[in-house]
One Martini backbone bead per residue (centre of mass of N, CA, C, O) as a GRO file, in nm:
protein
  497
    1MET     BB    1   0.105   4.595  -0.318
    2ASP     BB    2   0.216   4.457  -0.099
    3LYS     BB    3   0.517   4.260  -0.036
    4THR     BB    4   0.573   4.184   0.276
    5TRP     BB    5   0.425   3.914   0.316
    6PHE     BB    6   0.577   3.772   0.066
    7ASP     BB    7   0.876   3.784   0.204
    8ASN     BB    8   0.802   3.652   0.478
    9MET     BB    9   0.744   3.382   0.332
   10GLU     BB   10   1.031   3.369   0.166
   11ALA     BB   11   1.179   3.357   0.490
   12LYS     BB   12   1.042   3.006   0.553
   13ILE     BB   13   1.191   2.861   0.383
   14PRO     BB   14   1.351   2.594   0.307
   15ARG     BB   15   1.667   2.505   0.217
   16GLY     BB   16   1.957   2.296   0.124
   17LYS     BB   17   1.767   2.061   0.049
   18VAL     BB   18   1.614   1.784   0.016
   19ARG     BB   19   1.186   1.793  -0.046
   20THR     BB   20   0.964   1.576  -0.008
   21ARG     BB   21   0.633   1.472  -0.079
   22PHE     BB   22   0.309   1.384   0.063
   23ALA     BB   23  -0.065   1.473  -0.109
   24PRO     BB   24  -0.290   1.381   0.013
   25SER     BB   25  -0.673   1.308   0.008
   26PRO     BB   26  -0.920   1.295   0.220
   27THR     BB   27  -1.136   0.986   0.119
   28GLY     BB   28  -0.970   0.731   0.244
   29TYR     BB   29  -0.787   0.481   0.180
   30MET     BB   30  -0.493   0.337   0.106
   31HIS     BB   31  -0.350   0.305  -0.190
   32VAL     BB   32  -0.116   0.183  -0.412
   33GLY     BB   33  -0.062   0.435  -0.551
   34GLY     BB   34  -0.010   0.600  -0.285
   35LEU     BB   35   0.214   0.436  -0.138
   36ARG     BB   36   0.418   0.463  -0.377
   37THR     BB   37   0.442   0.766  -0.381
   38ALA     BB   38   0.536   0.739  -0.015
   39LEU     BB   39   0.806   0.593  -0.113
   40TYR     BB   40   0.949   0.753  -0.343
   41ALA     BB   41   0.971   1.005  -0.187
   42TYR     BB   42   1.136   0.889   0.094
   43LEU     BB   43   1.356   0.760  -0.064
   44ILE     BB   44   1.431   1.031  -0.193
   45ALA     BB   45   1.511   1.160   0.057
   46LYS     BB   46   1.685   0.940   0.241
   47LYS     BB   47   1.932   0.927   0.019
   48GLN     BB   48   1.980   1.262   0.109
   49ASN     BB   49   1.933   1.360   0.312
   50GLY     BB   50   1.625   1.446   0.360
   51THR     BB   51   1.312   1.547   0.348
   52PHE     BB   52   0.971   1.441   0.458
   53ILE     BB   53   0.621   1.522   0.387
   54LEU     BB   54   0.272   1.585   0.500
   55ARG     BB   55   0.000   1.650   0.298
   56ILE     BB   56  -0.329   1.771   0.352
   57GLU     BB   57  -0.569   1.790   0.033
   58ASP     BB   58  -0.855   1.930   0.172
   59THR     BB   59  -1.034   2.125  -0.078
   60ASP     BB   60  -1.243   1.865  -0.165
   61THR     BB   61  -1.537   1.892   0.011
   62ALA     BB   62  -1.691   1.636  -0.158
   63ARG     BB   63  -1.478   1.423  -0.075
   64TYR     BB   64  -1.456   1.444   0.166
   65VAL     BB   65  -1.351   1.192   0.480
   66GLU     BB   66  -1.413   1.151   0.804
   67GLY     BB   67  -1.086   1.032   0.930
   68ALA     BB   68  -0.878   0.994   0.687
   69THR     BB   69  -0.634   1.127   0.778
   70ASP     BB   70  -0.583   0.911   1.043
   71VAL     BB   71  -0.492   0.684   0.850
   72ILE     BB   72  -0.279   0.780   0.674
   73ILE     BB   73  -0.104   0.835   0.919
   74LYS     BB   74  -0.111   0.528   1.024
   75THR     BB   75  -0.002   0.404   0.789
   76LEU     BB   76   0.271   0.551   0.763
   77LYS     BB   77   0.358   0.439   1.019
   78ASP     BB   78   0.318   0.143   0.977
   79ALA     BB   79   0.492   0.143   0.715
   80GLY     BB   80   0.762   0.332   0.822
   81LEU     BB   81   0.680   0.632   0.691
   82ASN     BB   82   0.858   0.885   0.850
   83TYR     BB   83   0.749   1.223   0.875
   84ASP     BB   84   0.902   1.510   0.962
   85GLU     BB   85   0.667   1.652   0.849
   86GLY     BB   86   0.338   1.728   0.963
   87PRO     BB   87   0.033   1.773   1.140
   88ASP     BB   88   0.121   1.624   1.384
   89ASN     BB   89   0.484   1.753   1.382
   90GLY     BB   90   0.525   1.985   1.253
   91GLY     BB   91   0.676   2.285   1.110
   92PRO     BB   92   0.847   2.561   0.959
   93VAL     BB   93   0.542   2.569   0.769
   94ALA     BB   94   0.302   2.586   0.899
   95PRO     BB   95   0.086   2.409   0.787
   96TYR     BB   96  -0.042   2.071   0.649
   97THR     BB   97  -0.330   2.188   0.610
   98GLN     BB   98  -0.517   2.356   0.380
   99SER     BB   99  -0.783   2.424   0.517
  100GLU     BB  100  -0.562   2.605   0.733
  101ARG     BB  101  -0.422   2.786   0.436
  102ARG     BB  102  -0.650   2.937   0.295
  103ASP     BB  103  -0.527   3.265   0.354
  104ILE     BB  104  -0.283   3.229   0.128
  105TYR     BB  105  -0.399   3.203  -0.172
  106LYS     BB  106  -0.538   3.504  -0.220
  107PRO     BB  107  -0.303   3.672  -0.237
  108TYR     BB  108  -0.194   3.508  -0.498
  109GLY     BB  109  -0.382   3.547  -0.693
  110GLU     BB  110  -0.401   3.863  -0.722
  111LEU     BB  111  -0.101   3.897  -0.781
  112LEU     BB  112  -0.158   3.795  -1.024
  113CYS     BB  113  -0.369   3.979  -1.156
  114GLU     BB  114  -0.174   4.235  -1.099
  115LYS     BB  115   0.018   4.031  -1.348
  116SER     BB  116  -0.195   3.914  -1.577
  117ALA     BB  117  -0.171   3.614  -1.458
  118ALA     BB  118  -0.475   3.668  -1.425
  119TYR     BB  119  -0.834   3.651  -1.318
  120TYR     BB  120  -1.143   3.771  -1.302
  121CYS     BB  121  -1.453   3.590  -1.254
  122PHE     BB  122  -1.820   3.644  -1.299
  123CYS     BB  123  -1.893   3.398  -1.461
  124GLU     BB  124  -2.201   3.213  -1.539
  125LYS     BB  125  -2.126   2.870  -1.582
  126GLN     BB  126  -2.145   2.552  -1.675
  127GLY     BB  127  -2.052   2.369  -1.396
  128ASP     BB  128  -1.968   2.597  -1.133
  129GLY     BB  129  -2.175   2.544  -0.880
  130GLY     BB  130  -2.104   2.824  -0.730
  131THR     BB  131  -1.790   2.681  -0.598
  132THR     BB  132  -1.609   2.555  -0.776
  133GLY     BB  133  -1.501   2.697  -1.055
  134THR     BB  134  -1.551   2.467  -1.305
  135VAL     BB  135  -1.408   2.495  -1.629
  136LEU     BB  136  -1.437   2.372  -1.961
  137MET     BB  137  -1.221   2.500  -2.257
  138ASP     BB  138  -1.201   2.575  -2.559
  139PRO     BB  139  -0.996   2.825  -2.644
  140ALA     BB  140  -0.973   2.814  -2.946
  141VAL     BB  141  -1.292   2.911  -2.961
  142ILE     BB  142  -1.291   3.061  -2.660
  143ASN     BB  143  -1.341   3.323  -2.444
  144ASP     BB  144  -1.314   3.494  -2.189
  145PRO     BB  145  -1.479   3.792  -2.089
  146CYS     BB  146  -1.288   3.857  -1.906
  147ARG     BB  147  -0.995   3.835  -1.951
  148ASP     BB  148  -1.041   4.166  -2.085
  149LEU     BB  149  -1.040   4.314  -1.835
  150GLN     BB  150  -0.965   4.549  -1.620
  151TYR     BB  151  -0.833   4.553  -1.349
  152GLY     BB  152  -0.945   4.750  -1.178
  153SER     BB  153  -1.243   4.687  -1.225
  154SER     BB  154  -1.264   4.375  -1.109
  155LYS     BB  155  -1.160   4.467  -0.825
  156SER     BB  156  -1.387   4.581  -0.757
  157ARG     BB  157  -1.600   4.416  -0.760
  158ALA     BB  158  -1.514   4.236  -0.607
  159ASP     BB  159  -1.507   4.417  -0.342
  160ALA     BB  160  -1.814   4.463  -0.390
  161GLY     BB  161  -1.921   4.152  -0.413
  162ASP     BB  162  -1.876   3.993  -0.641
  163PRO     BB  163  -1.908   3.675  -0.758
  164PHE     BB  164  -1.594   3.487  -0.800
  165VAL     BB  165  -1.298   3.419  -0.999
  166ILE     BB  166  -0.971   3.266  -1.029
  167ARG     BB  167  -0.777   3.289  -1.331
  168MET     BB  168  -0.582   3.197  -1.561
  169LYS     BB  169  -0.361   3.345  -1.792
  170ALA     BB  170  -0.326   3.201  -2.061
  171PRO     BB  171  -0.176   3.184  -2.326
  172ARG     BB  172  -0.170   3.166  -2.680
  173GLU     BB  173   0.118   3.164  -2.744
  174GLY     BB  174   0.334   2.922  -2.792
  175GLU     BB  175   0.551   2.718  -2.559
  176THR     BB  176   0.524   2.461  -2.312
  177THR     BB  177   0.803   2.305  -2.121
  178VAL     BB  178   0.876   2.036  -1.997
  179THR     BB  179   1.063   1.829  -1.710
  180ASP     BB  180   1.097   1.503  -1.674
  181LEU     BB  181   1.278   1.237  -1.498
  182VAL     BB  182   1.120   1.011  -1.705
  183PHE     BB  183   0.948   1.151  -1.969
  184GLY     BB  184   1.136   1.410  -1.977
  185THR     BB  185   1.014   1.597  -2.263
  186VAL     BB  186   0.732   1.808  -2.274
  187THR     BB  187   0.549   1.994  -2.540
  188THR     BB  188   0.289   2.259  -2.517
  189PRO     BB  189   0.053   2.472  -2.708
  190ASN     BB  190  -0.071   2.706  -2.556
  191LYS     BB  191  -0.366   2.702  -2.699
  192THR     BB  192  -0.464   2.441  -2.521
  193LEU     BB  193  -0.478   2.611  -2.280
  194ASP     BB  194  -0.675   2.691  -1.999
  195ASP     BB  195  -0.873   2.863  -1.788
  196MET     BB  196  -0.794   2.812  -1.493
  197VAL     BB  197  -0.870   2.761  -1.180
  198LEU     BB  198  -0.766   2.899  -0.855
  199LEU     BB  199  -1.017   3.040  -0.740
  200LYS     BB  200  -1.308   2.973  -0.555
  201ARG     BB  201  -1.627   3.078  -0.415
  202ASP     BB  202  -1.495   2.998  -0.144
  203GLY     BB  203  -1.175   3.074  -0.123
  204LEU     BB  204  -1.082   2.823  -0.254
  205PRO     BB  205  -0.877   2.624  -0.362
  206THR     BB  206  -0.727   2.442  -0.630
  207TYR     BB  207  -0.541   2.163  -0.674
  208ASN     BB  208  -0.318   2.337  -0.854
  209PHE     BB  209  -0.292   2.590  -0.661
  210ALA     BB  210  -0.192   2.453  -0.413
  211ASN     BB  211   0.019   2.295  -0.500
  212VAL     BB  212   0.225   2.536  -0.584
  213ILE     BB  213   0.188   2.689  -0.312
  214ASP     BB  214   0.300   2.452  -0.133
  215ASP     BB  215   0.570   2.384  -0.286
  216HIS     BB  216   0.719   2.648  -0.235
  217LEU     BB  217   0.671   2.701   0.058
  218MET     BB  218   0.828   2.424   0.130
  219GLY     BB  219   1.069   2.359  -0.047
  220ILE     BB  220   1.016   2.183  -0.315
  221THR     BB  221   1.217   1.976  -0.505
  222HIS     BB  222   1.041   1.702  -0.529
  223VAL     BB  223   0.778   1.561  -0.769
  224LEU     BB  224   0.517   1.390  -0.736
  225ARG     BB  225   0.335   1.233  -0.992
  226GLY     BB  226   0.083   1.101  -1.163
  227ASP     BB  227   0.026   1.079  -1.512
  228GLU     BB  228  -0.228   1.231  -1.500
  229TYR     BB  229  -0.072   1.519  -1.468
  230ILE     BB  230   0.075   1.595  -1.724
  231SER     BB  231  -0.128   1.810  -1.872
  232SER     BB  232  -0.071   2.017  -1.585
  233ALA     BB  233   0.220   2.112  -1.602
  234PRO     BB  234   0.252   2.370  -1.779
  235LYS     BB  235   0.080   2.523  -1.584
  236TYR     BB  236   0.253   2.498  -1.357
  237ASN     BB  237   0.507   2.659  -1.501
  238ILE     BB  238   0.356   2.932  -1.583
  239LEU     BB  239   0.322   2.977  -1.253
  240TYR     BB  240   0.613   2.976  -1.173
  241GLN     BB  241   0.672   3.225  -1.386
  242ALA     BB  242   0.521   3.443  -1.281
  243PHE     BB  243   0.621   3.446  -0.971
  244ASP     BB  244   0.978   3.371  -1.010
  245TRP     BB  245   1.026   3.077  -0.947
  246GLU     BB  246   1.142   2.719  -0.913
  247ILE     BB  247   1.125   2.469  -1.016
  248PRO     BB  248   1.071   2.175  -0.984
  249GLU     BB  249   1.130   1.819  -0.982
  250TYR     BB  250   1.000   1.613  -1.170
  251ILE     BB  251   0.817   1.282  -1.106
  252THR     BB  252   0.677   1.062  -1.296
  253VAL     BB  253   0.410   0.783  -1.246
  254SER     BB  254   0.290   0.530  -1.339
  255MET     BB  255   0.050   0.316  -1.376
  256ILE     BB  256  -0.152   0.077  -1.207
  257MET     BB  257  -0.222  -0.265  -1.288
  258ARG     BB  258  -0.428  -0.580  -1.323
  259ASP     BB  259  -0.398  -0.567  -1.625
  260ALA     BB  260  -0.329  -0.457  -1.954
  261ARG     BB  261  -0.664  -0.281  -1.924
  262ASN     BB  262  -0.663  -0.221  -1.638
  263LYS     BB  263  -0.695  -0.071  -1.356
  264PHE     BB  264  -0.621  -0.008  -1.005
  265SER     BB  265  -0.882  -0.034  -0.816
  266LYS     BB  266  -1.127  -0.015  -0.579
  267ARG     BB  267  -1.391   0.004  -0.702
  268TYR     BB  268  -1.329  -0.294  -0.838
  269GLY     BB  269  -1.180  -0.439  -0.567
  270ASP     BB  270  -0.903  -0.349  -0.533
  271PRO     BB  271  -0.656  -0.351  -0.307
  272THR     BB  272  -0.564  -0.198  -0.030
  273TYR     BB  273  -0.326  -0.181   0.221
  274ASP     BB  274  -0.518  -0.287   0.430
  275ASP     BB  275  -0.651  -0.528   0.284
  276LEU     BB  276  -0.365  -0.690   0.282
  277LEU     BB  277  -0.342  -0.703   0.562
  278ALA     BB  278  -0.615  -0.865   0.586
  279GLN     BB  279  -0.488  -1.095   0.417
  280GLY     BB  280  -0.197  -1.147   0.526
  281TYR     BB  281   0.018  -0.954   0.483
  282LEU     BB  282   0.347  -0.808   0.504
  283SER     BB  283   0.436  -0.514   0.484
  284GLU     BB  284   0.752  -0.545   0.377
  285ALA     BB  285   0.637  -0.729   0.133
  286VAL     BB  286   0.485  -0.470   0.018
  287LEU     BB  287   0.649  -0.277   0.000
  288ASN     BB  288   0.877  -0.428  -0.200
  289TYR     BB  289   0.678  -0.452  -0.395
  290VAL     BB  290   0.570  -0.188  -0.474
  291ALA     BB  291   0.833  -0.044  -0.543
  292LEU     BB  292   0.869  -0.256  -0.824
  293LEU     BB  293   0.599  -0.086  -0.969
  294GLY     BB  294   0.805   0.091  -1.154
  295TRP     BB  295   1.071  -0.025  -1.062
  296SER     BB  296   1.456  -0.088  -1.089
  297PRO     BB  297   1.748  -0.223  -0.945
  298GLY     BB  298   1.944  -0.341  -1.202
  299GLY     BB  299   1.889  -0.666  -1.123
  300GLU     BB  300   1.847  -0.955  -0.957
  301GLN     BB  301   1.769  -0.831  -0.726
  302GLU     BB  302   1.447  -0.771  -0.534
  303MET     BB  303   1.492  -0.835  -0.196
  304PHE     BB  304   1.435  -0.562   0.026
  305THR     BB  305   1.482  -0.383   0.285
  306PHE     BB  306   1.408  -0.113   0.440
  307LYS     BB  307   1.689  -0.026   0.477
  308GLU     BB  308   1.786  -0.081   0.175
  309LEU     BB  309   1.640   0.106  -0.029
  310PRO     BB  310   1.725   0.378  -0.040
  311ASP     BB  311   2.052   0.266  -0.160
  312VAL     BB  312   1.864   0.150  -0.443
  313PHE     BB  313   1.738   0.387  -0.517
  314SER     BB  314   1.631   0.532  -0.845
  315ILE     BB  315   1.498   0.719  -1.050
  316GLY     BB  316   1.625   0.575  -1.295
  317GLY     BB  317   1.453   0.297  -1.245
  318ILE     BB  318   1.189   0.463  -1.365
  319SER     BB  319   0.934   0.391  -1.538
  320LYS     BB  320   0.697   0.439  -1.810
  321SER     BB  321   0.538   0.185  -1.764
  322PRO     BB  322   0.307  -0.006  -1.687
  323ALA     BB  323   0.210  -0.155  -1.386
  324ILE     BB  324   0.147  -0.502  -1.307
  325PHE     BB  325  -0.046  -0.646  -1.047
  326ASP     BB  326   0.114  -0.953  -0.894
  327THR     BB  327  -0.028  -1.151  -0.691
  328GLU     BB  328   0.212  -1.379  -0.690
  329LYS     BB  329   0.432  -1.234  -0.636
  330LEU     BB  330   0.319  -1.149  -0.356
  331ASN     BB  331   0.328  -1.430  -0.263
  332HIS     BB  332   0.647  -1.473  -0.252
  333PHE     BB  333   0.718  -1.236  -0.077
  334ASN     BB  334   0.561  -1.328   0.172
  335SER     BB  335   0.704  -1.624   0.202
  336GLU     BB  336   0.980  -1.499   0.232
  337TYR     BB  337   0.925  -1.319   0.491
  338ILE     BB  338   0.817  -1.519   0.669
  339ARG     BB  339   1.093  -1.704   0.694
  340ALA     BB  340   1.271  -1.477   0.780
  341LEU     BB  341   1.135  -1.478   1.053
  342PRO     BB  342   1.162  -1.482   1.356
  343SER     BB  343   1.010  -1.718   1.551
  344GLU     BB  344   0.885  -1.512   1.720
  345GLU     BB  345   0.772  -1.283   1.548
  346PHE     BB  346   0.564  -1.474   1.436
  347ALA     BB  347   0.429  -1.582   1.637
  348LYS     BB  348   0.300  -1.303   1.705
  349ARG     BB  349   0.153  -1.264   1.408
  350ALA     BB  350  -0.023  -1.579   1.421
  351ARG     BB  351  -0.203  -1.558   1.695
  352PRO     BB  352  -0.448  -1.458   1.618
  353TYR     BB  353  -0.513  -1.700   1.377
  354ILE     BB  354  -0.481  -1.922   1.572
  355CYS     BB  355  -0.716  -1.805   1.793
  356SER     BB  356  -0.952  -1.835   1.555
  357VAL     BB  357  -0.979  -2.163   1.613
  358ILE     BB  358  -0.792  -2.210   1.899
  359LYS     BB  359  -0.951  -2.296   2.232
  360ASN     BB  360  -0.753  -2.513   2.352
  361GLU     BB  361  -0.520  -2.481   2.611
  362SER     BB  362  -0.333  -2.743   2.524
  363ILE     BB  363  -0.227  -2.589   2.299
  364ASP     BB  364   0.072  -2.487   2.158
  365ILE     BB  365   0.097  -2.246   2.011
  366ASP     BB  366   0.379  -2.200   1.925
  367ALA     BB  367   0.407  -2.477   1.754
  368VAL     BB  368   0.241  -2.424   1.579
  369ALA     BB  369   0.429  -2.149   1.454
  370GLY     BB  370   0.637  -2.380   1.369
  371ILE     BB  371   0.465  -2.522   1.129
  372LEU     BB  372   0.372  -2.236   0.987
  373GLN     BB  373   0.659  -2.074   0.843
  374SER     BB  374   0.699  -2.262   0.594
  375ARG     BB  375   0.357  -2.313   0.501
  376CYS     BB  376   0.318  -1.978   0.421
  377GLU     BB  377   0.216  -1.696   0.242
  378LYS     BB  378   0.004  -1.627   0.451
  379LEU     BB  379  -0.158  -1.538   0.766
  380SER     BB  380  -0.469  -1.622   0.618
  381ASP     BB  381  -0.393  -1.936   0.596
  382ILE     BB  382  -0.394  -2.079   0.880
  383PRO     BB  383  -0.694  -2.164   0.978
  384ASP     BB  384  -0.724  -2.407   0.747
  385LYS     BB  385  -0.449  -2.581   0.848
  386ILE     BB  386  -0.568  -2.570   1.191
  387ASP     BB  387  -0.839  -2.705   1.240
  388PHE     BB  388  -0.748  -2.999   1.342
  389PHE     BB  389  -0.675  -2.926   1.647
  390GLU     BB  390  -0.980  -2.846   1.742
  391GLN     BB  391  -1.106  -3.049   1.510
  392LEU     BB  392  -1.198  -3.313   1.396
  393PRO     BB  393  -1.264  -3.434   1.093
  394ASP     BB  394  -1.486  -3.573   0.855
  395TYR     BB  395  -1.345  -3.827   0.681
  396ASP     BB  396  -1.194  -4.021   0.471
  397THR     BB  397  -1.064  -4.340   0.389
  398GLU     BB  398  -0.934  -4.248   0.115
  399LEU     BB  399  -0.680  -4.150   0.226
  400PHE     BB  400  -0.546  -4.393   0.321
  401ILE     BB  401  -0.421  -4.406  -0.027
  402HIS     BB  402  -0.119  -4.420  -0.096
  403SER     BB  403   0.124  -4.504  -0.334
  404LYS     BB  404   0.416  -4.381  -0.242
  405SER     BB  405   0.389  -4.510   0.054
  406LYS     BB  406   0.216  -4.774   0.032
  407THR     BB  407  -0.130  -4.749   0.071
  408ASP     BB  408  -0.374  -4.844   0.240
  409LYS     BB  409  -0.635  -4.980   0.435
  410GLU     BB  410  -0.501  -5.199   0.559
  411ILE     BB  411  -0.284  -5.135   0.613
  412SER     BB  412  -0.310  -4.880   0.780
  413ARG     BB  413  -0.449  -5.056   0.997
  414ASP     BB  414  -0.199  -5.183   1.102
  415MET     BB  415  -0.023  -4.911   1.136
  416LEU     BB  416  -0.181  -4.811   1.387
  417LEU     BB  417  -0.177  -5.021   1.552
  418GLU     BB  418   0.123  -5.027   1.620
  419ALA     BB  419   0.142  -4.710   1.702
  420LYS     BB  420  -0.076  -4.745   1.954
  421LYS     BB  421   0.152  -4.919   2.125
  422GLY     BB  422   0.343  -4.706   2.142
  423PHE     BB  423   0.188  -4.482   2.271
  424GLU     BB  424   0.168  -4.617   2.532
  425THR     BB  425   0.456  -4.659   2.604
  426LEU     BB  426   0.592  -4.388   2.587
  427PRO     BB  427   0.774  -4.240   2.865
  428GLU     BB  428   0.746  -3.986   2.653
  429TRP     BB  429   0.651  -3.657   2.530
  430THR     BB  430   0.820  -3.598   2.223
  431THR     BB  431   0.952  -3.575   1.956
  432THR     BB  432   1.200  -3.741   1.978
  433SER     BB  433   1.058  -4.023   2.092
  434ILE     BB  434   0.813  -3.996   1.831
  435HIS     BB  435   1.056  -4.031   1.619
  436ASP     BB  436   1.192  -4.300   1.756
  437MET     BB  437   0.979  -4.493   1.746
  438LEU     BB  438   0.872  -4.482   1.442
  439ILE     BB  439   1.129  -4.571   1.318
  440ALA     BB  440   1.159  -4.834   1.492
  441LEU     BB  441   0.907  -4.943   1.375
  442ALA     BB  442   0.943  -4.972   1.081
  443LEU     BB  443   1.213  -5.148   1.105
  444LYS     BB  444   1.036  -5.383   1.232
  445LEU     BB  445   0.841  -5.394   0.984
  446GLU     BB  446   0.958  -5.324   0.702
  447VAL     BB  447   0.919  -5.028   0.658
  448LYS     BB  448   0.849  -4.724   0.521
  449ASN     BB  449   0.787  -4.441   0.669
  450ALA     BB  450   0.557  -4.340   0.489
  451THR     BB  451   0.392  -4.586   0.565
  452LEU     BB  452   0.331  -4.505   0.873
  453MET     BB  453   0.315  -4.177   0.857
  454TRP     BB  454   0.052  -4.150   0.693
  455PRO     BB  455  -0.179  -4.271   0.846
  456VAL     BB  456  -0.133  -4.109   1.126
  457ARG     BB  457  -0.166  -3.829   0.973
  458ILE     BB  458  -0.420  -3.884   0.921
  459ALA     BB  459  -0.541  -3.971   1.192
  460ALA     BB  460  -0.498  -3.707   1.332
  461ALA     BB  461  -0.602  -3.479   1.100
  462GLY     BB  462  -0.807  -3.555   0.839
  463LYS     BB  463  -0.570  -3.490   0.607
  464ALA     BB  464  -0.398  -3.437   0.341
  465VAL     BB  465  -0.284  -3.133   0.423
  466THR     BB  466  -0.012  -3.048   0.628
  467PRO     BB  467   0.209  -2.825   0.828
  468GLY     BB  468   0.276  -3.112   0.931
  469GLY     BB  469   0.378  -3.402   1.053
  470ALA     BB  470   0.357  -3.656   1.243
  471ILE     BB  471   0.488  -3.556   1.469
  472GLU     BB  472   0.415  -3.324   1.549
  473ILE     BB  473   0.109  -3.343   1.546
  474CYS     BB  474   0.145  -3.557   1.795
  475PHE     BB  475   0.244  -3.346   1.995
  476ILE     BB  476   0.045  -3.142   1.988
  477LEU     BB  477  -0.198  -3.307   2.092
  478GLY     BB  478  -0.141  -3.563   2.268
  479ARG     BB  479  -0.143  -3.854   2.388
  480ASP     BB  480  -0.472  -3.870   2.396
  481GLU     BB  481  -0.562  -3.755   2.150
  482THR     BB  482  -0.397  -3.941   1.962
  483LEU     BB  483  -0.534  -4.210   2.066
  484TYR     BB  484  -0.803  -4.117   1.954
  485ARG     BB  485  -0.774  -4.084   1.702
  486ILE     BB  486  -0.671  -4.340   1.614
  487LYS     BB  487  -0.935  -4.531   1.730
  488THR     BB  488  -1.102  -4.412   1.528
  489ALA     BB  489  -0.929  -4.497   1.236
  490ILE     BB  490  -0.979  -4.805   1.327
  491GLU     BB  491  -1.320  -4.771   1.317
  492LYS     BB  492  -1.320  -4.648   1.021
  493LEU     BB  493  -1.186  -4.926   0.867
  494ASP     BB  494  -1.396  -5.151   1.064
  495MET     BB  495  -1.645  -5.055   0.871
  496GLY     BB  496  -1.482  -5.103   0.582
  497ARG     BB  497  -1.424  -5.437   0.554
   0.00000   0.00000   0.00000
């Protein structure tokens, strides 16, 4: 076999710096585990001024979902995980989509056959499917009869058009040792390894084979993958050794769990990254929290900006233990990130949620945002918190009874009658003037501030819990609406006397 083509492929490989990749299959939306893998790969590359690559592994045509590649690209960019090379922006080892690289894999499969590290298999096996060419055998029980065919005769059959797959010829003696930067050294007896399929009958590579070829040809120095691939790592090493290629650093991350027994999974209703955003979580909070799912920064601090993460992230902080997705902790992170946003930025992000319930153009949306920022965990909490601005709910007068504020229905009625007079004569409608009038009125009536403020807020909002106090709510409602609602409350209380 002429090695010139292989030499040319080698010459294209970028060398001399850290190169990581995120290599998802386009099978749907970005799940949290995939996002974590992409984030870790990004952080490792950026920490060492390396290159982060996006590669689309679409060789599994049965699971391919139309449009999923666009979703992956959009998700990474929206999350700030900007890749240096990829399907849409190219790079020195393009293309970055495996189906566009299909002509690359067959020569490498044939080279392994020539080296006696693989073989052509013409068998019809249960589970072969005619296309996938996949089958699991116990190598200790049976050998594939094609394994011992002479290379020349099997090559002639393949060239003549006989349907075939190419299988790795796994060694039957000795052991293969894999070194992982997280899990340490793992040694596997070779006799337990099956002759996995490398090239399927349709000419496409299997996931495992394409992974090894592409990681080498793209110069990947650090390979991140989930712990479900630990059992495949010895086979990867055997392939690297058969080609006489340098084995990259392996970094295995444990699975994410929804609880101590169940894996976090979309199929069981657990949210994807897009679901979390739709539920009102900020992307920055999600990324910070996801970084901690299986990694510890080694100190008390857990909240880091996206710009800070590459500096603090370390491979040594990645844990072998599964991580449990804690929604309450994510809620805490998100509320802290919401509070830390500049007020203009929060108003911008909150606006769609506010406008989904408030249609009254006289309501100042920015003012509503101002009372929400310190009082919501998620953006999706907003509609239920502020619906009273659009329409006063039909509330029960029992809300006016509040022991801490020292109010009952009769006291509340008296307070509202006095507040009504104050609002009617107020020279200007500002938060300062409303505040000063109510504080002065409480002093005049010789009651606690809360004794006056509680019934005013209940009358204005019709709710026991609101994102703002009486002063802010009345200011946003405006004088006319505030007076209307106070009159309505007085009438309600009068009816119950």
